[in-house]
mmCIF file of C-alpha atoms and ligand atoms in Angstrom:
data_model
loop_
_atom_site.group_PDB
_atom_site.id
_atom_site.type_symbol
_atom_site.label_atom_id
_atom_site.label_comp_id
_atom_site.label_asym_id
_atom_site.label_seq_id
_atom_site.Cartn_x
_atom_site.Cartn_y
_atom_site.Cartn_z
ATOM 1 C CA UNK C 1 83.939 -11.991 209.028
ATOM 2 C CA UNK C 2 81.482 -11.980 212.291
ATOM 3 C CA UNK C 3 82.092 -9.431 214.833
ATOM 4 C CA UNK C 4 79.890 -10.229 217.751
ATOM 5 C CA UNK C 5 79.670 -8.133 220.748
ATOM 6 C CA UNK C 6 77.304 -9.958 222.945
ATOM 7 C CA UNK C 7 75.090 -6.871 223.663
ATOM 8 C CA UNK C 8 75.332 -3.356 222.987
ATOM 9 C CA UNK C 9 74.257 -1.865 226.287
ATOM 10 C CA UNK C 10 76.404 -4.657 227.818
ATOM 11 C CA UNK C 11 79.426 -3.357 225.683
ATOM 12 C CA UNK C 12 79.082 -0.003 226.687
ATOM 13 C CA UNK C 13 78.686 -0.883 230.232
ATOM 14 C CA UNK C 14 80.999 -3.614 230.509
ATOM 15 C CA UNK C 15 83.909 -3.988 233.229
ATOM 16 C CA UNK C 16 86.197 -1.605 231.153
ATOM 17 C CA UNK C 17 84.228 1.541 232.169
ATOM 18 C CA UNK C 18 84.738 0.408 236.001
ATOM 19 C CA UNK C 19 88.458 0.290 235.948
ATOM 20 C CA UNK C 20 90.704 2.487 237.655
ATOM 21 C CA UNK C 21 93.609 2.549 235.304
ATOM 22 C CA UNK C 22 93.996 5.436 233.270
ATOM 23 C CA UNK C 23 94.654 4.273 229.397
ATOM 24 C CA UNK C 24 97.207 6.472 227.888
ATOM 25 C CA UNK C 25 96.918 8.733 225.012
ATOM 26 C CA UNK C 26 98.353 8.429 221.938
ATOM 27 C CA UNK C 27 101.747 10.472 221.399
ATOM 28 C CA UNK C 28 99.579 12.832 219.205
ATOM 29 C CA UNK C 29 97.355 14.999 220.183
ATOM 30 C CA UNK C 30 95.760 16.223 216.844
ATOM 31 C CA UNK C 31 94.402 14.392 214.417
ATOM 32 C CA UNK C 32 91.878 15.193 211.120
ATOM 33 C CA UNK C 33 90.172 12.081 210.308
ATOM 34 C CA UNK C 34 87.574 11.739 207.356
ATOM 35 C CA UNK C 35 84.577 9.252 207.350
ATOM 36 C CA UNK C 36 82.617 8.428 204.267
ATOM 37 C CA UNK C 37 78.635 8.941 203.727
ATOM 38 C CA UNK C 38 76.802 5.350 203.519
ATOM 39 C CA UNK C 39 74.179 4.110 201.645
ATOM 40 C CA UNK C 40 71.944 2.143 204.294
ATOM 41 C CA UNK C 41 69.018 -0.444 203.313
ATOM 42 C CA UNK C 42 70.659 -1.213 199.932
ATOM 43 C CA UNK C 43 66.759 -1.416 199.083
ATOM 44 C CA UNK C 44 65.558 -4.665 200.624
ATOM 45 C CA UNK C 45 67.771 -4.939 203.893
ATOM 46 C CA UNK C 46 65.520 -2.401 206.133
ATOM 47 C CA UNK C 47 68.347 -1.481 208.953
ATOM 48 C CA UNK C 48 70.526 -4.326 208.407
ATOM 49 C CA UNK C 49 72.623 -3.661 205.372
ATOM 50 C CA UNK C 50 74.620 -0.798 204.185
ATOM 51 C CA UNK C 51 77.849 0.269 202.041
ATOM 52 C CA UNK C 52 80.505 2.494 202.013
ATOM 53 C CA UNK C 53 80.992 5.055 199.179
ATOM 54 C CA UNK C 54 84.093 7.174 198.672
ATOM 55 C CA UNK C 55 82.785 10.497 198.284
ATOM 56 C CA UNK C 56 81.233 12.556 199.914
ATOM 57 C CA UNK C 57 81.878 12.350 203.420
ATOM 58 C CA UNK C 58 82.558 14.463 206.714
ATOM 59 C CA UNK C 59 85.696 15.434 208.297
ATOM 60 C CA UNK C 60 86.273 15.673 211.586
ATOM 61 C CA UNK C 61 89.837 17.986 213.735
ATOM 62 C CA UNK C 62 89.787 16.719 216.850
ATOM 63 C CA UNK C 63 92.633 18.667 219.524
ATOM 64 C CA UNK C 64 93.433 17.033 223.259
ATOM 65 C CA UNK C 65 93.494 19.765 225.864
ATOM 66 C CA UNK C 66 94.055 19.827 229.351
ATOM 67 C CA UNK C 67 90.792 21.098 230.494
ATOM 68 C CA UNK C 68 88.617 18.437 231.116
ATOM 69 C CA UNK C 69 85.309 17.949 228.737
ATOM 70 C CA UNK C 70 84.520 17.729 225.298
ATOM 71 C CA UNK C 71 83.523 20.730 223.560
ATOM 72 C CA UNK C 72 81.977 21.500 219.930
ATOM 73 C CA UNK C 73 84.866 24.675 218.725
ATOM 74 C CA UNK C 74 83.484 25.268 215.053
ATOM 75 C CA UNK C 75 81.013 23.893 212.525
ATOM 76 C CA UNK C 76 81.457 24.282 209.319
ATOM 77 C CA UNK C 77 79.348 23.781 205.787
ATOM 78 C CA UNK C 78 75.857 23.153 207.998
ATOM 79 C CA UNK C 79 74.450 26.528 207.167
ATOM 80 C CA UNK C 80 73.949 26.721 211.166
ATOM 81 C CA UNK C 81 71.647 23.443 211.122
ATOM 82 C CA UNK C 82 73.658 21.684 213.734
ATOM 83 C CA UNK C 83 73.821 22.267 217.014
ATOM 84 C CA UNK C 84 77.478 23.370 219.028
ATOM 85 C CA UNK C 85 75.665 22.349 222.506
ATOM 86 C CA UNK C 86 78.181 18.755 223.421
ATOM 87 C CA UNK C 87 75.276 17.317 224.711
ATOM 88 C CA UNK C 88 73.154 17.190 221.983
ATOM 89 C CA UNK C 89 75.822 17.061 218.646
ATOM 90 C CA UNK C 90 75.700 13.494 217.695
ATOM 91 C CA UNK C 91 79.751 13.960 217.391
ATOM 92 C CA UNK C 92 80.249 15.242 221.086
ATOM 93 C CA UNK C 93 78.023 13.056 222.543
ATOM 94 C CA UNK C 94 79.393 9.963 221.185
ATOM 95 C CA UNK C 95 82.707 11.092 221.903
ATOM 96 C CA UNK C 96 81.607 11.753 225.679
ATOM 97 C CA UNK C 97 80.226 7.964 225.824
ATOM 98 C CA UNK C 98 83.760 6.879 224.634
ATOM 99 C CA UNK C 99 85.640 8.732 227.388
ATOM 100 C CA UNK C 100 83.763 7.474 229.680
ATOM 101 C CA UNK C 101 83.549 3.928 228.356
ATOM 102 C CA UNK C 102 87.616 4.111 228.750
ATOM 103 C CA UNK C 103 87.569 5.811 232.314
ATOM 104 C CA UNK C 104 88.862 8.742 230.842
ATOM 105 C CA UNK C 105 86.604 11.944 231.440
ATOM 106 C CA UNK C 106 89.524 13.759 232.761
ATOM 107 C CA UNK C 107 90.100 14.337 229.131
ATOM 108 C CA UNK C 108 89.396 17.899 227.330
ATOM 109 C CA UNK C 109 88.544 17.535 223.584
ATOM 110 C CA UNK C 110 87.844 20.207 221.337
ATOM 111 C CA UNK C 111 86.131 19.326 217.800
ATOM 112 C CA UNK C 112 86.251 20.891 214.684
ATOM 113 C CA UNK C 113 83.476 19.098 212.704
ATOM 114 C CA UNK C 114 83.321 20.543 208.663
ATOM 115 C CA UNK C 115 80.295 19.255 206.690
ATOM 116 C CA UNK C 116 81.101 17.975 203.432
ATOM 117 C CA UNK C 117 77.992 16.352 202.583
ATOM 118 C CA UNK C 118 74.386 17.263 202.654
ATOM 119 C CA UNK C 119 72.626 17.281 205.808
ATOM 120 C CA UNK C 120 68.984 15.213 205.648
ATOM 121 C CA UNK C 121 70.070 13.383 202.656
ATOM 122 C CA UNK C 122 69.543 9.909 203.280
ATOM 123 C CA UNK C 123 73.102 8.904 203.156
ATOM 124 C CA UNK C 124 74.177 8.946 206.654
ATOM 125 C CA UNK C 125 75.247 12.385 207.530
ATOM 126 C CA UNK C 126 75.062 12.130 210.370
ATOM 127 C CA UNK C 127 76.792 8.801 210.606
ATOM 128 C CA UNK C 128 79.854 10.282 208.796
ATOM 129 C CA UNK C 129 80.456 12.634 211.620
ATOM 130 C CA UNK C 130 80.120 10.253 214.306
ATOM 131 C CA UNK C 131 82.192 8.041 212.852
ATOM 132 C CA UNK C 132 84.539 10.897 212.235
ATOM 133 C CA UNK C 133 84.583 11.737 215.517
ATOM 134 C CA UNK C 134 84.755 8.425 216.953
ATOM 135 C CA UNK C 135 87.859 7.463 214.740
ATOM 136 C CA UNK C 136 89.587 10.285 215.779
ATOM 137 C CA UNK C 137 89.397 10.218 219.602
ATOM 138 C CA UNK C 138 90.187 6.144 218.989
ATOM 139 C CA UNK C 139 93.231 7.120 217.517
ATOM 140 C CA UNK C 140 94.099 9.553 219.765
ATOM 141 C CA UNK C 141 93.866 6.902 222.354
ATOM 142 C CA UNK C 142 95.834 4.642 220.401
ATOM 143 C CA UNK C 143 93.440 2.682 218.472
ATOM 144 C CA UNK C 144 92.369 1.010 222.065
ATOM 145 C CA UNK C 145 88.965 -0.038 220.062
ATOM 146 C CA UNK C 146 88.711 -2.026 217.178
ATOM 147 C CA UNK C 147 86.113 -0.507 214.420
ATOM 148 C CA UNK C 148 83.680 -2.963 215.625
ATOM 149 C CA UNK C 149 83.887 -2.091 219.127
ATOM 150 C CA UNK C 150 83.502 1.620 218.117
ATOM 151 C CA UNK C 151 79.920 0.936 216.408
ATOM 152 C CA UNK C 152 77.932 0.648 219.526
ATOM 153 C CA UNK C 153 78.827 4.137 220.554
ATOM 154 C CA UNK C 154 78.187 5.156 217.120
ATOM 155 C CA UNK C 155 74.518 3.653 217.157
ATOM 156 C CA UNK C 156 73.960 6.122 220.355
ATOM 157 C CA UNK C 157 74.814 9.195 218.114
ATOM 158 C CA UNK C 158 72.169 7.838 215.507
ATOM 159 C CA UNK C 159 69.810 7.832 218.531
ATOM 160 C CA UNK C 160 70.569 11.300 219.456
ATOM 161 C CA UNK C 161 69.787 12.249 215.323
ATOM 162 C CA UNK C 162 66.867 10.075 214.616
ATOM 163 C CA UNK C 163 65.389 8.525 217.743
ATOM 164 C CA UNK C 164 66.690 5.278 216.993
ATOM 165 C CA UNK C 165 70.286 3.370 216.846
ATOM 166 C CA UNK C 166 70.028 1.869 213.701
ATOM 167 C CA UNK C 167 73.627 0.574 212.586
ATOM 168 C CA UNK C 168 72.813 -0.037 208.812
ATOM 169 C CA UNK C 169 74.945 3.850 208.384
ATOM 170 C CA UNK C 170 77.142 3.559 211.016
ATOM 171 C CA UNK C 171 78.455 0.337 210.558
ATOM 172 C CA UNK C 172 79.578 0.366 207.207
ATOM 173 C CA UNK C 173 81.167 4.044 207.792
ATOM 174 C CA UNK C 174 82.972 2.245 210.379
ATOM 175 C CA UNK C 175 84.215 -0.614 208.551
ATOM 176 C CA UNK C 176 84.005 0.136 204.787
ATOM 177 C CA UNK C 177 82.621 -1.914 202.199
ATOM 178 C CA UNK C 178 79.106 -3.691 202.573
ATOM 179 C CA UNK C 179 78.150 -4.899 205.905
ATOM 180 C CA UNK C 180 75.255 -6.657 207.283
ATOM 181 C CA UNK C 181 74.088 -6.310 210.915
ATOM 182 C CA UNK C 182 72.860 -9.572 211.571
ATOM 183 C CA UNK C 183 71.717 -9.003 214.808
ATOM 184 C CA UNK C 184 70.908 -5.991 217.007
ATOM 185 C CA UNK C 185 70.695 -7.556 220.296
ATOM 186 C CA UNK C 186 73.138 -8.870 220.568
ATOM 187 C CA UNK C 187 75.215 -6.946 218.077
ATOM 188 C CA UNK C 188 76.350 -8.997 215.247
ATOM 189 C CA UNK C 189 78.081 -6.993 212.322
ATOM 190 C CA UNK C 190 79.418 -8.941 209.399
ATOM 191 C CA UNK C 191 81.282 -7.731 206.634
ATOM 192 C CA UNK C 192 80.547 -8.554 203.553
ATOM 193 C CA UNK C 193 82.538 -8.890 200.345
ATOM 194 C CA UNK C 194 82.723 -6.138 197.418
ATOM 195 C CA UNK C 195 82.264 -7.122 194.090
ATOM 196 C CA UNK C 196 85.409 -5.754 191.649
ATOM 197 C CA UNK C 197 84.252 -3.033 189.483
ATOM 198 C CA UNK C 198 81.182 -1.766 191.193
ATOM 199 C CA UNK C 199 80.060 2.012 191.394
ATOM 200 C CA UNK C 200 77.619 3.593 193.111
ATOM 201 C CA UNK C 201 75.501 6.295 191.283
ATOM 202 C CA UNK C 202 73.893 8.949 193.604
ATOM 203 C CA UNK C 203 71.509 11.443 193.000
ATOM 204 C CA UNK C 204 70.058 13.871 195.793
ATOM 205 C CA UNK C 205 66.921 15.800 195.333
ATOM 206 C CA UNK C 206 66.688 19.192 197.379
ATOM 207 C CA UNK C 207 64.045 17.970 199.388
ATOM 208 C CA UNK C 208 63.145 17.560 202.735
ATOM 209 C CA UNK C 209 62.853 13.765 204.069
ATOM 210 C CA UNK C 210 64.008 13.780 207.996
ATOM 211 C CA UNK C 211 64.806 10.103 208.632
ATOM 212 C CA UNK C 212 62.801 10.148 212.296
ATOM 213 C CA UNK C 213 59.561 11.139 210.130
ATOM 214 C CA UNK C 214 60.280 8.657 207.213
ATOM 215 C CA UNK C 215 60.407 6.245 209.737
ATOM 216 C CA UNK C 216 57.271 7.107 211.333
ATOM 217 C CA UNK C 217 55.730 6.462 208.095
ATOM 218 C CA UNK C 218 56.513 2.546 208.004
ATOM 219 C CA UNK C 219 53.880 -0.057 208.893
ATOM 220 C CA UNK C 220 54.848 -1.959 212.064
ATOM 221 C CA UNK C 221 53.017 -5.149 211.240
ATOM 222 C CA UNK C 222 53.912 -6.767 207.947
ATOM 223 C CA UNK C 223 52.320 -9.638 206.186
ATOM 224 C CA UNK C 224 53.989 -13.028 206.167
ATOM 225 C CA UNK C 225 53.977 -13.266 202.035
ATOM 226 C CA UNK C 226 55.632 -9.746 202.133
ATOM 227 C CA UNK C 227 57.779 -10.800 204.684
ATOM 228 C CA UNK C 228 58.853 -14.082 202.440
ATOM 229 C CA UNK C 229 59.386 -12.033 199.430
ATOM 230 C CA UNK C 230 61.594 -9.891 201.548
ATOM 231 C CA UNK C 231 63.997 -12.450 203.166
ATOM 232 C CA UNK C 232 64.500 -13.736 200.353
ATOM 233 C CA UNK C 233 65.759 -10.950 198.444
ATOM 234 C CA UNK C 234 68.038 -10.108 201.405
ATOM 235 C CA UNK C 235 69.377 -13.577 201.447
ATOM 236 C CA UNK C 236 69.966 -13.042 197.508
ATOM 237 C CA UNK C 237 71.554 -10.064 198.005
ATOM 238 C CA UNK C 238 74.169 -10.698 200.061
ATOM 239 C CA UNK C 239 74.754 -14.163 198.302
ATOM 240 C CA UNK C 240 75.458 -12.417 195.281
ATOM 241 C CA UNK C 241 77.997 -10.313 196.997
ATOM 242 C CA UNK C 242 79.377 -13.441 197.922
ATOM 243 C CA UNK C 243 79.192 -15.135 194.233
ATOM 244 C CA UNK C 244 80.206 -12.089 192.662
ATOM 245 C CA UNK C 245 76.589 -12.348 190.576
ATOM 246 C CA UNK C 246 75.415 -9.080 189.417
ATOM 247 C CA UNK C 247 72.624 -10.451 188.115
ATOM 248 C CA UNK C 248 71.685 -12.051 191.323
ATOM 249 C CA UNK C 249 72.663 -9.121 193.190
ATOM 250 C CA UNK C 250 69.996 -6.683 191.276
ATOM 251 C CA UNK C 251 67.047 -9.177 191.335
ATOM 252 C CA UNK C 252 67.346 -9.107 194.961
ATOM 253 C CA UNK C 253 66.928 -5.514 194.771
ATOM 254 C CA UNK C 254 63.009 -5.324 195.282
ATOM 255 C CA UNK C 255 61.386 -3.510 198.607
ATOM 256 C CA UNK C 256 57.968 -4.446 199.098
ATOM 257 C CA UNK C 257 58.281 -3.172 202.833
ATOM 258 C CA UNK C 258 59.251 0.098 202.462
ATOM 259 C CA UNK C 259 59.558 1.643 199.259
ATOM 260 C CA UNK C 260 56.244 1.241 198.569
ATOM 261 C CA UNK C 261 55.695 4.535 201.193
ATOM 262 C CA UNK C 262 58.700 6.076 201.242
ATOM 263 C CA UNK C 263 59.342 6.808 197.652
ATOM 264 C CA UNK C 264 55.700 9.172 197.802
ATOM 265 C CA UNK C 265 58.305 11.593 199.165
ATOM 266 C CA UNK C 266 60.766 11.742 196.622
ATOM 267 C CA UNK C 267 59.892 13.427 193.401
ATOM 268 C CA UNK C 268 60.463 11.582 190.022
ATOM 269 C CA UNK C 269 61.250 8.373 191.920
ATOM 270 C CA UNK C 270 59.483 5.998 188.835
ATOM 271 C CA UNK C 271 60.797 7.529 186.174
ATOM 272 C CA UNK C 272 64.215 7.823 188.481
ATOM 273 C CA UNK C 273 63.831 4.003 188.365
ATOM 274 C CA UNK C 274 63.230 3.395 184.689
ATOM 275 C CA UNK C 275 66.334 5.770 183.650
ATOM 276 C CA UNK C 276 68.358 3.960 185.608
ATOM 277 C CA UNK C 277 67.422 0.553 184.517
ATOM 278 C CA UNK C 278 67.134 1.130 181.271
ATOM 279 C CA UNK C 279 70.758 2.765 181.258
ATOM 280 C CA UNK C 280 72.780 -0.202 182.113
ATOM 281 C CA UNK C 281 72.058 -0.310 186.382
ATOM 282 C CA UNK C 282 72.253 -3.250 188.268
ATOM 283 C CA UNK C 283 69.685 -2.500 190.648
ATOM 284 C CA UNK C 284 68.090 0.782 191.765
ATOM 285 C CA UNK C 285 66.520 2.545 195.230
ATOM 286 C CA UNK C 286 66.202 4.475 197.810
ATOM 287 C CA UNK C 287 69.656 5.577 199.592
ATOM 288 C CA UNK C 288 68.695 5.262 203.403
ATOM 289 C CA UNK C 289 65.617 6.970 204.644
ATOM 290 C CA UNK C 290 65.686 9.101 201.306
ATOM 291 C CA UNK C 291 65.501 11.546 199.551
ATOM 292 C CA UNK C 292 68.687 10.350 197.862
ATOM 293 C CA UNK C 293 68.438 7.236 195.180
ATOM 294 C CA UNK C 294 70.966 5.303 194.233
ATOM 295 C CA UNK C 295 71.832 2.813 191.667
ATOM 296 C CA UNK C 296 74.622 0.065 191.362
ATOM 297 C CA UNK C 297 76.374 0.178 188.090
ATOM 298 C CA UNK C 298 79.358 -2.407 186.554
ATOM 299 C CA UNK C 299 81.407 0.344 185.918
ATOM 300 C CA UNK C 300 81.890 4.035 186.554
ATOM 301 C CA UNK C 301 80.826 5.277 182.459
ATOM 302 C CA UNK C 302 76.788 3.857 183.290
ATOM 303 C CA UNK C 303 77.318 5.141 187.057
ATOM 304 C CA UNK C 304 77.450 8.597 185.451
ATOM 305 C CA UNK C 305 75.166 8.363 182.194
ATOM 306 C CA UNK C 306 72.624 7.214 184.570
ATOM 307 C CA UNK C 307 73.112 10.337 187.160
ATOM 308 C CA UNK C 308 73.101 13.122 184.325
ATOM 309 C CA UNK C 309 69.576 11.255 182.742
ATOM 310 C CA UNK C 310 68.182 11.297 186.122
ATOM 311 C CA UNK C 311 69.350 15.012 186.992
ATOM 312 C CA UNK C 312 67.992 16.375 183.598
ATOM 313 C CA UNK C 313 64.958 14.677 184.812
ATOM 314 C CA UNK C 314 65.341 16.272 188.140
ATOM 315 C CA UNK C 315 65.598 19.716 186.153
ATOM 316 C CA UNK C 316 62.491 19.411 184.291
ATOM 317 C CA UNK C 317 60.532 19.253 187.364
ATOM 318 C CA UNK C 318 62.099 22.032 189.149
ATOM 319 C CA UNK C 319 63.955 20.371 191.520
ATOM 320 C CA UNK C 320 67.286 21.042 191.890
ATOM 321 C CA UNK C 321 70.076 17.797 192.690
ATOM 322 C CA UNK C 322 73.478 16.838 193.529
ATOM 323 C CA UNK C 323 75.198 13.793 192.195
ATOM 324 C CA UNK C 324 77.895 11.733 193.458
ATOM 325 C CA UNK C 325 79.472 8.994 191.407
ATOM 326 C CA UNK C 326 82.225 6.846 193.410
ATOM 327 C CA UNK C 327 83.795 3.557 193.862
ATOM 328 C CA UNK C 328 82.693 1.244 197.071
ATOM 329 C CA UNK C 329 84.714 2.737 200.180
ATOM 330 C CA UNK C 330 86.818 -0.342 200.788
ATOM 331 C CA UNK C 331 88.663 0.947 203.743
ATOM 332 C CA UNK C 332 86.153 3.280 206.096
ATOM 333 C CA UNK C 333 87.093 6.286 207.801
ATOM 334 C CA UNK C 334 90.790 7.504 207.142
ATOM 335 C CA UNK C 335 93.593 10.114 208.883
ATOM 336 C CA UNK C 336 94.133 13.006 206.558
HETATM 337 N N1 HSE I 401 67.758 2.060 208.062
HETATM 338 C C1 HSE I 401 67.555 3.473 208.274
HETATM 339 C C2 HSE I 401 66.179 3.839 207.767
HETATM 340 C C3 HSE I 401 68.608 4.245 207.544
HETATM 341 O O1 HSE I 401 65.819 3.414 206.671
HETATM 342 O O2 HSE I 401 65.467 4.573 208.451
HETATM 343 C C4 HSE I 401 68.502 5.730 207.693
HETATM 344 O O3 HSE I 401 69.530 6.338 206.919
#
């Protein structure tokens, strides 16, 4: 399925934002919407690829008021990382570009945004609440957006966390499953099929890894063999998606772009690597940015042999983990 919008800044700008009609609300005006976290990359498709897990994820309370403006009410489960100023919360701000996308800023919003995932992770926090945010207000508004429309105001909360718009997290959080954004300019988001069965097994190692400075860390100029080996695997990848090929699907799994760098930062990534492929994975990497790794497993039993090996291995070097073991998120965000 293609979902072209012919360009993003066009799509936020387009005719809709001039009109003078007011669009009317839904009959509602609460709703508590959860989005799921995302695992971006999916190890050789560098900002264009990404899935949808079922746990963990961000939920979002979103209340219409009659005083105009959208405000940040509460926060909770960020230890006090995240900021309550609208302008700069990645769920606010979005949320503002929406309003005013639909001509109505004579809207007041307040948001509730609880943390249910870690923050820094490297599988889309960030993302989750956008998207949490974003699928809440759309409903409010009576789903006047399709999910596809909504990811170009999600890519300008990813600016506000990391600098850039990627839409390898957002996209996928958006729509569910695995996606691939084809093209950024203009937008081209394609979703991809799920193969029955498959689990994702996550590990997250207490570390530090911002996404703006593990992006920083990437070369800008890439050599045309590397680049070869690279489309190639990306174009394997999502044709075993397609064939339903496992086997297909984890040879494609190889980074020579960016893993080579990024997994410096992660502790225990090798051995990480070898537990999970000599458990039973399909393929193994780095979730996002990092410092999270994931594998893709047949089934749910090797999802979670393969994230108590690589925990106990976690242990032994002093580093403490979380693990996550789920399903591919099929569906995207959801009303609770
Ligand atoms: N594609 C992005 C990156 C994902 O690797 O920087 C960040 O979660």
């Amino acid at each position: 399925m293609s979902n072209n919008i012919n360009s993003n800044e066009q799509f936020l700008k387009s005719e809709k934002n001039d009109g003078k009609e007011k669009v009317p609300t839904s009959r509602d005006s609460r709703v508590k919407v959860f989005a799921p976290a995302t695992v971006a990359n999916v190890v050789c498709g560098f900002d264009v690829l990404g899935f949808a897990v079922n746990e963990p994820g961000d939920e979002v309370e979103m209340q219409l008021t009659d005083t105009p403006g959208v405000i940040i009410k509460q926060i909770t489960g960020d230890d006090g990382r995240l900021p309550l100023d609208a302008a700069k919360n990645t769920v606010s701000a979005s949320v503002q570009h929406y309003l005013q996308h639909i001509n109505r800023l004579d809207i007041g919003v307040e948001i509730k945004l609880h943390k249910k995932m870690p923050i820094g992770s490297g599988l889309g926090s960030s993302s989750a609440s956008t998207v949490a945010g974003l699928f809440a207000i759309n409903k409010l508004m009576g789903d006047l957006l399709t999910p596809t429309e909504l990811v170009p105001f999600a890519m300008k909360g990813e600016e506000l966390a990391c600098g850039y718009g990627h839409a390898d997290n957002v996209a996928p959080a958006l729509l569910g499953g695995f996606v691939l954004v084809r093209s950024y300019d203009p937008l081209d988001v394609i979703s991809l099929p799920t193969p029955a069965g498959m689990f994702a097994a996550i590990v997250y190692p207490e570390v530090d890894v911002p996404t703006k400075d593990a992006r920083q860390m990437i070369r800008s100029k890439i050599l045309l063999k590397d680049a070869v080996t690279q489309w190639g695997n990306v174009a394997g990848l999502v044709s075993g998606l397609f064939m339903n090929d496992f086997d297909l699907i984890g040879r494609s799994m190889k980074d020579v772009l960016v893993e080579p760098t990024r997994s410096i930062l992660i502790p225990g990534f090798e051995d990480m690597r070898t537990i999970a492929m000599e458990n039973g994975a399909i393929g193994f990497g780095i979730s996002g940015s990092g410092p999270s790794v994931f594998s893709l497993t047949k089934d749910e039993e090797t999802a979670q042999k393969i994230t108590e090996l690589q925990q106990q291995h976690l242990t032994n070097l002093n580093i403490n983990s979380k693990a996550f073991v789920s399903s591919v998120n099929a569906e995207g965000p959801r009303v609770l």
